[in-house]
XYZ file of C-alpha atoms in Angstrom:
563
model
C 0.000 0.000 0.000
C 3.097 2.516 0.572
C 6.796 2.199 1.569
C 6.040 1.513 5.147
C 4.279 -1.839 4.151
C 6.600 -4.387 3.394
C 5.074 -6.556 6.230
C 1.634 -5.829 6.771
C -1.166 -8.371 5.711
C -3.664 -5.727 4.285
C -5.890 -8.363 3.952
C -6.659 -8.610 7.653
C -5.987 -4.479 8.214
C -9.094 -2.034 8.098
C -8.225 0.068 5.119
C -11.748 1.707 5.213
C -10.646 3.291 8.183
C -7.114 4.653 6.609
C -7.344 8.179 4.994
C -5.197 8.754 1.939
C -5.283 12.531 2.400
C -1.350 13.914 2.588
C -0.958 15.678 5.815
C 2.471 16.674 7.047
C 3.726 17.217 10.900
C 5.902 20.446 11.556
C 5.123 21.196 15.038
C 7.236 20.892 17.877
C 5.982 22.121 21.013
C 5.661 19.554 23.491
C 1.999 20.600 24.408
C 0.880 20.921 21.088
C 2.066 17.470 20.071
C 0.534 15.787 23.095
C -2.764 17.508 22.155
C -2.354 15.590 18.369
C -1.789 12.171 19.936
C -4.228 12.136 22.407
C -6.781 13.483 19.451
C -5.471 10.708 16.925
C -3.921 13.556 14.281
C -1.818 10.500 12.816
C -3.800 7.502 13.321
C -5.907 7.604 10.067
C -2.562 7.810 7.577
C -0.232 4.932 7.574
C 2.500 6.773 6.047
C 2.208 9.960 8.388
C 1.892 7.506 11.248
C 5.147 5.409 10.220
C 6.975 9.607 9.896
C 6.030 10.746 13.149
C 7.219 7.699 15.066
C 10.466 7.937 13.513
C 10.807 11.371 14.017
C 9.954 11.335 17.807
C 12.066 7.773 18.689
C 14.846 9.659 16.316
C 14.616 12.505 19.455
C 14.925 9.830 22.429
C 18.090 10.918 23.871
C 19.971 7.656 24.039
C 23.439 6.686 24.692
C 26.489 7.294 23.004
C 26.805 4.040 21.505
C 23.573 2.684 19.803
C 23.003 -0.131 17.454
C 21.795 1.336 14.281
C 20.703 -0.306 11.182
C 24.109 -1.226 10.001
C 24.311 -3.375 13.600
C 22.089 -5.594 11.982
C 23.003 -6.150 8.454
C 26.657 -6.713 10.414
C 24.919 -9.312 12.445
C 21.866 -10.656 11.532
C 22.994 -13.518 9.083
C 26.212 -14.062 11.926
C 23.324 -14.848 14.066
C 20.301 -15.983 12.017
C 21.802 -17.935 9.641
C 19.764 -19.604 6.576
C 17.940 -21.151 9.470
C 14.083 -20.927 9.718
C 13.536 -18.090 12.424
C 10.444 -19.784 13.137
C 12.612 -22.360 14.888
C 14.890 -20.532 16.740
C 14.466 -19.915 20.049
C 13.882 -16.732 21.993
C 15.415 -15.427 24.897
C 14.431 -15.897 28.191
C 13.761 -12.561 28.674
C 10.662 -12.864 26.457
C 7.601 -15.259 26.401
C 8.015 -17.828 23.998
C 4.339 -18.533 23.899
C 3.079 -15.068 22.882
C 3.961 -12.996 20.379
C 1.419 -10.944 18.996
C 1.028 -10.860 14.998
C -0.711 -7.629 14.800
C -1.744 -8.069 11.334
C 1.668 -8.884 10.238
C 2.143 -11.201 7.245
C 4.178 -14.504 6.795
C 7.518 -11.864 6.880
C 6.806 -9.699 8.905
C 5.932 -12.390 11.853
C 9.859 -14.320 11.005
C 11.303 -10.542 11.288
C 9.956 -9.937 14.918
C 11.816 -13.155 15.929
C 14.875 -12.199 14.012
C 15.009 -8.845 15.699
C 14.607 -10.184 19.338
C 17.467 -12.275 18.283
C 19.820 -9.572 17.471
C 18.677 -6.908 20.059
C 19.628 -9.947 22.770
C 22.999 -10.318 21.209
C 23.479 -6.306 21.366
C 21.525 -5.969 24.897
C 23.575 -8.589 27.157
C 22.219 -6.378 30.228
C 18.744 -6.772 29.509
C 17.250 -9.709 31.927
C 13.696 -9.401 31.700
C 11.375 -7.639 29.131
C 7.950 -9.583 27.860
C 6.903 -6.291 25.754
C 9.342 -6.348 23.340
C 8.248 -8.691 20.996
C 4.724 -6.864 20.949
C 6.746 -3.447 20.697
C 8.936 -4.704 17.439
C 5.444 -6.266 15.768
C 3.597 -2.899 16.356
C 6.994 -0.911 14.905
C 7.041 -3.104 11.685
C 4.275 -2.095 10.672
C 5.872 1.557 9.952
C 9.438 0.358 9.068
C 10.933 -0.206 5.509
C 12.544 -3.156 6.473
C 13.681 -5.451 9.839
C 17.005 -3.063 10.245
C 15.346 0.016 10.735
C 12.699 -1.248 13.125
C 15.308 -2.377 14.876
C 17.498 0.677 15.161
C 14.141 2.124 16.740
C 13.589 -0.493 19.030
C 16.890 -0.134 20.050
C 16.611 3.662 20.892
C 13.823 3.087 22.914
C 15.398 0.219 24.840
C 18.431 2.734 24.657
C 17.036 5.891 26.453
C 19.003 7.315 29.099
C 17.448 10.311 29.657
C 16.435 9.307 33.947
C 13.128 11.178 33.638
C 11.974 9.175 30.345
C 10.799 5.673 31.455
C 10.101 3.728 28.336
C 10.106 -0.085 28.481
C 10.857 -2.473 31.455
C 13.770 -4.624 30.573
C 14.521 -6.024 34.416
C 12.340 -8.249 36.526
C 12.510 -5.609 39.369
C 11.773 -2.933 37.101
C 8.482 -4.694 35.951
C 7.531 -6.426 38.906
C 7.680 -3.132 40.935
C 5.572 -1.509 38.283
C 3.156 -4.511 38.654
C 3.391 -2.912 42.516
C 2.838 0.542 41.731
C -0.306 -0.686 38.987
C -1.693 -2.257 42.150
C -1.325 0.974 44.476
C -2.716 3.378 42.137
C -5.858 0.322 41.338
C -6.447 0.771 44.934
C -6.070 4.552 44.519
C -8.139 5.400 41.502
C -10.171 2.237 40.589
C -11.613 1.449 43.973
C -14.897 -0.360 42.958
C -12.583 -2.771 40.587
C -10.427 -3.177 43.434
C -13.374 -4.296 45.322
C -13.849 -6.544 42.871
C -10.711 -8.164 42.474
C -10.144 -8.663 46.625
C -13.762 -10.836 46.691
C -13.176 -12.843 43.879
C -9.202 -13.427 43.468
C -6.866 -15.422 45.496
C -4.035 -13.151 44.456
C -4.550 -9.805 43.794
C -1.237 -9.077 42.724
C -1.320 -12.190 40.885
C -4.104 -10.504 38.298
C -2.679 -6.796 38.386
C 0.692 -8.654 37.445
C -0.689 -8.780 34.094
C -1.589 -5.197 33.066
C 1.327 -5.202 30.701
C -0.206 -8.195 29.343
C -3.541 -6.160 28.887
C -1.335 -3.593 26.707
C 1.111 -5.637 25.031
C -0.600 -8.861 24.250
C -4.245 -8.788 24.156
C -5.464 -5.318 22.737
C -6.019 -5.482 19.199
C -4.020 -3.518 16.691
C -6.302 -0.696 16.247
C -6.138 0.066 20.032
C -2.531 -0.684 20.892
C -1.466 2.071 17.955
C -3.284 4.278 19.250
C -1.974 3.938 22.698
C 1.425 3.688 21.122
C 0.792 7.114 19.359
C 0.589 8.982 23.130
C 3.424 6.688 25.105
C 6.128 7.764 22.738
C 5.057 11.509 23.362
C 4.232 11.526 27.212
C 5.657 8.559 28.080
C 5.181 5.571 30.785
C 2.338 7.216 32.732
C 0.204 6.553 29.665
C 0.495 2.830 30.062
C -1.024 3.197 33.645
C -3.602 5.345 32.815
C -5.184 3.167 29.734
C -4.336 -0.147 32.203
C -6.726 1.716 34.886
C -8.829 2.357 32.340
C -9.384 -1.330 30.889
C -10.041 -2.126 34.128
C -12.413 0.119 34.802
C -14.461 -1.124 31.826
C -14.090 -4.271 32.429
C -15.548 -3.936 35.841
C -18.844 -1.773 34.501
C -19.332 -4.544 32.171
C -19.111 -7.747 34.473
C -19.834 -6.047 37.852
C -22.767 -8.285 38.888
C -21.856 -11.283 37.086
C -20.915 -14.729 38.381
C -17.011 -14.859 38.728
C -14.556 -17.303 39.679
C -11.605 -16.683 41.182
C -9.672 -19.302 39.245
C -11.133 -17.471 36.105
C -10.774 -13.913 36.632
C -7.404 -13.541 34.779
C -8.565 -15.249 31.752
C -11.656 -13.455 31.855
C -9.647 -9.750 31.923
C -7.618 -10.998 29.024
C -10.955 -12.229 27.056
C -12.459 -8.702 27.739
C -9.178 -6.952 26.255
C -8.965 -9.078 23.400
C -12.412 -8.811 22.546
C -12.791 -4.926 23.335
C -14.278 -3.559 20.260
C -17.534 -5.012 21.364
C -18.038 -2.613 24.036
C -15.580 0.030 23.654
C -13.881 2.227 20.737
C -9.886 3.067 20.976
C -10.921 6.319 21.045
C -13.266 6.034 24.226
C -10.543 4.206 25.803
C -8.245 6.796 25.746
C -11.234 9.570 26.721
C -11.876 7.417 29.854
C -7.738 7.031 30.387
C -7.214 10.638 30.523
C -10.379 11.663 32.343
C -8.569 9.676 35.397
C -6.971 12.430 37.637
C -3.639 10.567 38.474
C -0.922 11.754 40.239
C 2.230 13.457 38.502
C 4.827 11.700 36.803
C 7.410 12.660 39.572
C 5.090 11.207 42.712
C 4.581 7.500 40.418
C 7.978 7.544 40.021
C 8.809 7.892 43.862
C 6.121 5.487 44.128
C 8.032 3.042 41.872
C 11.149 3.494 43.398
C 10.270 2.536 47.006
C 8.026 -0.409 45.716
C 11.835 -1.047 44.032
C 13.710 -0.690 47.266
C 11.063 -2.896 49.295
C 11.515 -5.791 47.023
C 15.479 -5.168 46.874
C 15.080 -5.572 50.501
C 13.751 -8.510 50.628
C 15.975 -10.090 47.544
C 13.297 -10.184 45.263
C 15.158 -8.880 41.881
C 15.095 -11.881 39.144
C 12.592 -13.883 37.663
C 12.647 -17.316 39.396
C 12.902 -20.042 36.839
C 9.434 -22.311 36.122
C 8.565 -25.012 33.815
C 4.764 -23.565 33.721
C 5.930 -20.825 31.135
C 3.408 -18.061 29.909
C 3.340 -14.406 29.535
C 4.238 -13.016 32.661
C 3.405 -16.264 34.244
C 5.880 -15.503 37.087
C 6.939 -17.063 40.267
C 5.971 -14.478 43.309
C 8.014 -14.463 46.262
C 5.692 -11.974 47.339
C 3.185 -13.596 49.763
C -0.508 -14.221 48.134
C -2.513 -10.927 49.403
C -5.374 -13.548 50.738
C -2.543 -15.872 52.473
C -0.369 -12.835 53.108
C -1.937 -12.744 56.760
C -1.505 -16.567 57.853
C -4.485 -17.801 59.850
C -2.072 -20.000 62.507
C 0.163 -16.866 63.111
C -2.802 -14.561 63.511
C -4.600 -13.283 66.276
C -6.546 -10.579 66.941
C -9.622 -9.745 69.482
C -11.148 -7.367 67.158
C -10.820 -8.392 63.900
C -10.840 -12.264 62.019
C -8.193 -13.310 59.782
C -11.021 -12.645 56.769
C -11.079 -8.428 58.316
C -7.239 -8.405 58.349
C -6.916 -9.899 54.726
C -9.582 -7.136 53.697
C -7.204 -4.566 55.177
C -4.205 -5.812 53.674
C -5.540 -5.618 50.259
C -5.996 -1.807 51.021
C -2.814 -1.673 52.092
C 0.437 -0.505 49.511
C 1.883 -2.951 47.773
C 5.450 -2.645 49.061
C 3.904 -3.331 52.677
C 1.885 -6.336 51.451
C 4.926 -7.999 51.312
C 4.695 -8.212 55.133
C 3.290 -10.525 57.950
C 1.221 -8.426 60.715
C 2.974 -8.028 64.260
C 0.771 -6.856 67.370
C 2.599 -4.145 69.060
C -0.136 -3.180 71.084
C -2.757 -4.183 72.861
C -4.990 -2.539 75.428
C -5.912 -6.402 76.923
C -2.441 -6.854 77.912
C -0.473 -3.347 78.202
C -3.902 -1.075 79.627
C -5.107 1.981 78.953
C -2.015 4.157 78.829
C -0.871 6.120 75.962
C 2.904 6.549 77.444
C 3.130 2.553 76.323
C 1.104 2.936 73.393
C 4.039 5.584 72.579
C 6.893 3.414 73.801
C 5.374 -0.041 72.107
C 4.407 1.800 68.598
C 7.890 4.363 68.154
C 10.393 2.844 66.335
C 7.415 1.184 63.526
C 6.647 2.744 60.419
C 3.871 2.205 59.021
C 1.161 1.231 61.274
C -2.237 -0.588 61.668
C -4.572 0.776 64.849
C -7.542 -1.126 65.605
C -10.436 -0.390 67.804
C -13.460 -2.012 68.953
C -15.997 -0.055 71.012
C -18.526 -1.234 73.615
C -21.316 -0.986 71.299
C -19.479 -3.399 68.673
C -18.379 -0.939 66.243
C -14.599 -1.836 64.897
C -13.040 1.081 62.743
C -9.178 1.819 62.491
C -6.553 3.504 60.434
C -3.595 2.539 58.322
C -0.749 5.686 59.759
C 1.986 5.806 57.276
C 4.743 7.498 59.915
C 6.640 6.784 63.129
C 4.855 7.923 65.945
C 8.207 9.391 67.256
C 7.609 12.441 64.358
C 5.205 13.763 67.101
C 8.116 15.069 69.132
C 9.116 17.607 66.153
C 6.239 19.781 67.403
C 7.627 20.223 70.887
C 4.953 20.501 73.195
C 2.791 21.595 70.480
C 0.303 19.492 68.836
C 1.039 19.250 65.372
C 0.332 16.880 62.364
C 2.215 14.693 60.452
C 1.763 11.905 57.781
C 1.629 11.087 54.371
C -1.346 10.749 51.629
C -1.012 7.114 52.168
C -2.697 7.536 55.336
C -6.122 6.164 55.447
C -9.255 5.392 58.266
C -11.685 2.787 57.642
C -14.568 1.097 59.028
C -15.614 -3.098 59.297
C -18.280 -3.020 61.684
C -21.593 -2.101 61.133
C -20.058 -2.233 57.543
C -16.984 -1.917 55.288
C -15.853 1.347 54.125
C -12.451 2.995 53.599
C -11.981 6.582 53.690
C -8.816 8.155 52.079
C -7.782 11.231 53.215
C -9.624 14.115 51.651
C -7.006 15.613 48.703
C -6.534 12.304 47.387
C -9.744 11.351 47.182
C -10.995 15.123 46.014
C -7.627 16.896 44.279
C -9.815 19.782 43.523
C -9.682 21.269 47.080
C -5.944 21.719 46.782
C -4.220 24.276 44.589
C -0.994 22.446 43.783
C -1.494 21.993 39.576
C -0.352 17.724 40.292
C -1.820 17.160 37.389
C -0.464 19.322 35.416
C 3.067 18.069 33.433
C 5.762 19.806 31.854
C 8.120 17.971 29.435
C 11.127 19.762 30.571
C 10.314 19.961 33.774
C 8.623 16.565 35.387
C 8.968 17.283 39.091
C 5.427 18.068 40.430
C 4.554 22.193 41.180
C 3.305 20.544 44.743
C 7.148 19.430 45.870
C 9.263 22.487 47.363
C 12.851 22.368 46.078
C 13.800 22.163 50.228
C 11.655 18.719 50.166
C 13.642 16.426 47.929
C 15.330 14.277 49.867
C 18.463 13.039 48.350
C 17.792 9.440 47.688
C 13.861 9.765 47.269
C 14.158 6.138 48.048
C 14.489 6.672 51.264
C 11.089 7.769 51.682
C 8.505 5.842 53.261
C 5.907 7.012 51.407
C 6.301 8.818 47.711
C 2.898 10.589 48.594
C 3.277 14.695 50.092
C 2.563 15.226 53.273
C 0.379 18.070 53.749
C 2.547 20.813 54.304
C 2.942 19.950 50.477
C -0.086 21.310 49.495
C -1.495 24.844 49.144
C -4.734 24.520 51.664
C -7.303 26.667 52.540
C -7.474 26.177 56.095
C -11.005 25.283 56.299
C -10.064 22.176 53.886
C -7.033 21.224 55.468
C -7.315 17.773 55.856
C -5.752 15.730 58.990
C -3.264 12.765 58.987
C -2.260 11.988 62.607
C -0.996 14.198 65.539
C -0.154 12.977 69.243
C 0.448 14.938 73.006
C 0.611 13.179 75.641
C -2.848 14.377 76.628
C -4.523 12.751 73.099
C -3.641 11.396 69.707
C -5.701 12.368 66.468
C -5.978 10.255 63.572
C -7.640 10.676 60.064
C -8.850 12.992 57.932
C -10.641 10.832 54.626
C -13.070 12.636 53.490
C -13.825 14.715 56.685
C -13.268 11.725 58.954
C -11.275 12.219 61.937
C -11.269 10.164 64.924
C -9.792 11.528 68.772
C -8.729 9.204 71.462
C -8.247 10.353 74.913
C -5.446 9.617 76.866
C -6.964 7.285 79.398
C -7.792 5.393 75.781
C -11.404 4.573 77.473
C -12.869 7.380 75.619
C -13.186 8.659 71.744
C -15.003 10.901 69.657
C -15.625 10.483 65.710
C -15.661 14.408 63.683
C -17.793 13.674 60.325
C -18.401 16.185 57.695
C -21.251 15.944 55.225
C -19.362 17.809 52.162
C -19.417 14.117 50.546
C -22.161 12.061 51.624
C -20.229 9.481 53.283
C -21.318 7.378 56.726
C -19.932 8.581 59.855
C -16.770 6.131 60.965
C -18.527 5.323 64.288
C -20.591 7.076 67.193
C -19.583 10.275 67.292
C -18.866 9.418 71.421
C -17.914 6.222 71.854
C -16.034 3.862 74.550
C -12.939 1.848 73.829
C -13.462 -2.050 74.457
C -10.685 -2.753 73.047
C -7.565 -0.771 71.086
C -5.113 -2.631 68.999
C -1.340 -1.265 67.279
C -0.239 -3.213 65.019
C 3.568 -3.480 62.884
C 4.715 -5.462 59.830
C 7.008 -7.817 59.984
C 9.581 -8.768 57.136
């Protein structure tokens, strides 16, 4: 059909929907191009299409010594020989079992083989990266032949620039993102969520595929278009349309029968089978309608999911004769086993409750085994000991039953010890992963109120600059130096620009009270004989009150986590 076609089955391609009409791209603001991806500008012409991706993977600064197009002529027959690709077999580092065809024809589906070949003898380093075979199919579609779809998969694999994350190519890298999809599910898609924790054995077992979802089952049509935004704003986009699938996914089948051995397969089916319920341009509407955070707070998010499963000495793909796409071996403890029913024991919650709360819980912590700290049963009423038992943990779990049966709690993100900053002054502290909840009459979880409602603060998260990605809400005076040495990527509230009237609580202690809180107008005030509490509720957003608003404590619970 044109010069960029060489390995494209047009038989199986929708050339109704291609328009012949010759349209050039000379722009080259960053804001003006992301306004032409997201609205398709390219995604109608072939030829224009194959032009602009060359032109913006030609701009990925990369390092000084890239393998180009005359790499491969060097190497390819060295390496491929007059042997059958077909037969040859891939690296580890990809799934054998999967690589996507994309309306590729007999050629084109030997070149994405050869290519893996050769960008494994050229990328020694790279350990672990199942997109790349879906990557080179998608890229041969707009490449005059199987060297120069490989120079640009190399420059992508190639990028150096620290703020550009392209592809995964280590298991850490991509099982941390599989992490970070998880956090920002429980963030963002909290009804799915929901979903997932009553049906699935292993939550992180299902969001472990959302790569899968994007570079494996979505048809051609879609993946292009997705394609068309990544290479201009980058990895965020790959979150957003994930969030999005699942979003869809969960308006369409919410209410259905589901099993829990089938929920995967039925996820993939839905992808795979998407045009029946939803266009690629709706997808990307319903993407970019969700109000994530900036690139710079995911990325602290990914690093400390990184550093948690460093610490625990989870970095490389374990080796299993069950082999599929992403069909990995977890070290990472099943989210419904993850709080073990003969280690656990608790006089206000059942194992069942605890699981529920762990799946609210960050990923990075879900790697870890509850440990009472506290308990008012066995240590009384004293806040001195609930000081001296809970200092020195970080994050923790407080549970309380009152006499009337009503259990609520918190999830407190920071050592109780940051209380002494304030002096003798009562002053808050915390991060945005900070979160109160409820299990008895019923289950609800409140996050605090700028997460939930971003509106309220003036801080422009959302708002992204190509040459500058660090979020308008961080001062430069609170970067810490290794940002993986924060607990939590998420601001603390000093962070944001609030009115005071909206300025939302985290947790603050004296030795006279402790406060905790602050979800959606929720805040919750222990005395310091911890016999008595009160419960503050506001009304802005319709939600149930955590408990009586004056209540007795039966029983009060602290709770650490244990590598």
């Amino acid at each position: 059909m044109d010069e960029y076609g060489r390995f494209v089955d047009w038989d199986k391609m929708d050339v109704s929907a291609q328009s012949q009409d010759t349209k050039e791209l000379t722009c080259t603001d960053f804001h003006e191009l992301k306004q032409l991806a997201r609205q398709g500008y390219w995604a109608k012409n072939h030829s224009l299409r194959a032009k602009v991706y060359h032109k913006l993977i030609s701009n990925i600064p990369c390092r000084t010594v890239t393998p180009d197009a005359n790499v491969y002529r060097d190497i390819v027959m060295k390496i491929i020989g007059k042997r059958n690709s077909s037969s040859l077999p891939l690296p580890e580092f990809v799934d054998n079992s999967l690589i996507p065809t994309y309306c590729l024809n007999a050629e084109g589906i030997g070149a994405v083989r050869k290519i893996i070949l050769c960008i494994s003898n050229q990328f020694p380093d790279i350990s672990f990266c199942p997109a790349l075979p879906s990557v080179i199919a998608l890229l041969l579609h707009y490449s005059k032949d199987e060297a120069e779809c490989f120079e640009q998969v190399c420059r992508i694999l190639a990028c150096n620039d620290p703020s550009k994350r392209l592809i995964d190519q280590t298991f850490l890298a991509f099982e941390s993102s599989c992490m970070t999809f998880g956090d920002l599910v429980n963030k963002y898609c909290q009804a799915a969520h929901k979903l997932m924790v009553a049906v699935s054995e292993d939550v992180l077992e299902v969001y472990s595929d959302w790569q899968r979802w994007l570079f494996g089952e979505l048809p051609m049509a879609y993946i292009a278009r997705v394609f068309d935004v990544f290479l201009v704003e980058g990895y965020k986009v790959l979150y957003r349309v994930a969030l999005a699938l699942l979003k869809f996914f969960h308006k369409v089948r919410a209410g259905q029968p589901m099993e829990s051995d089938s929920i995967q397969q039925d996820i993939r089916a839905f992808v795979r089978d998407i045009a029946k319920s939803v266009s690629p341009e709706r997808l990307l509407e319903k993407a970019f309608a969700i109000r994530l955070f900036s690139r710079k707070e995911i990325q602290l998010l990914q690093m400390a999911n990184e550093k948690a499963l460093q610490q625990k000495g989870i970095t490389v793909k374990q080796k299993s004769y069950c082999f599929s796409m992403f069909c990995i071996v977890f070290l990472r403890q099943n989210v419904h086993l993850a709080v073990h029913a003969e280690n656990f024991k608790s006089e206000i919650v059942s194992v069942k409750e605890m699981r529920d709360i762990w799946s609210w819980i960050p990923e990075r912590f879900a790697l870890c085994q509850p440990l009472l700290l506290f308990t008012t049963l066995e240590h009384g009423c004293s806040l001195s000991r609930f000081y001296s038992h809970s200092e020195g943990h970080e994050p923790t779990l407080l549970l309380i039953k009152t006499t009337a049966k009503e259990v609520c709690g918190a999830y407190l993100s920071t050592d109780w010890s940051e209380r002494r900053r304030g002096g003798n002054k009562l002053s808050f502290f915390g991060t945005g992963e900070c979160f109160v909840f409820r299990l008895q009459p019923e289950v609800e979880r409140y996050e605090w109120v700028i997460i939930k409602h971003p509106e309220l603060a003036s801080t422009g998260s959302e708002t992204e600059n190509h040459t500058q990605p660090a979020s308008s809400t961080l001062s430069s005076s609170s970067i810490p130096s290794d940002p993986s040495d924060r607990l939590s990527p998420f601001l603390a509230a000093r962070h944001f620009n609030l009115p005071s009237k909206t300025a939302s609580m985290f947790m603050a202690g004296s030795s006279e009270c402790i406060i905790v809180g602050g979800g959606d107008g929720q805040a919750l005030y222990l005395d310091a004989d911890l016999n008595h509490g009160r419960t503050s509720h506001c009304n802005t957003f319709n939600n149930q009150p955590l408990c009586s608003e004056s209540f007795q404590i039966s029983i009060l619970e602290v709770w650490g986590f244990r590598d």
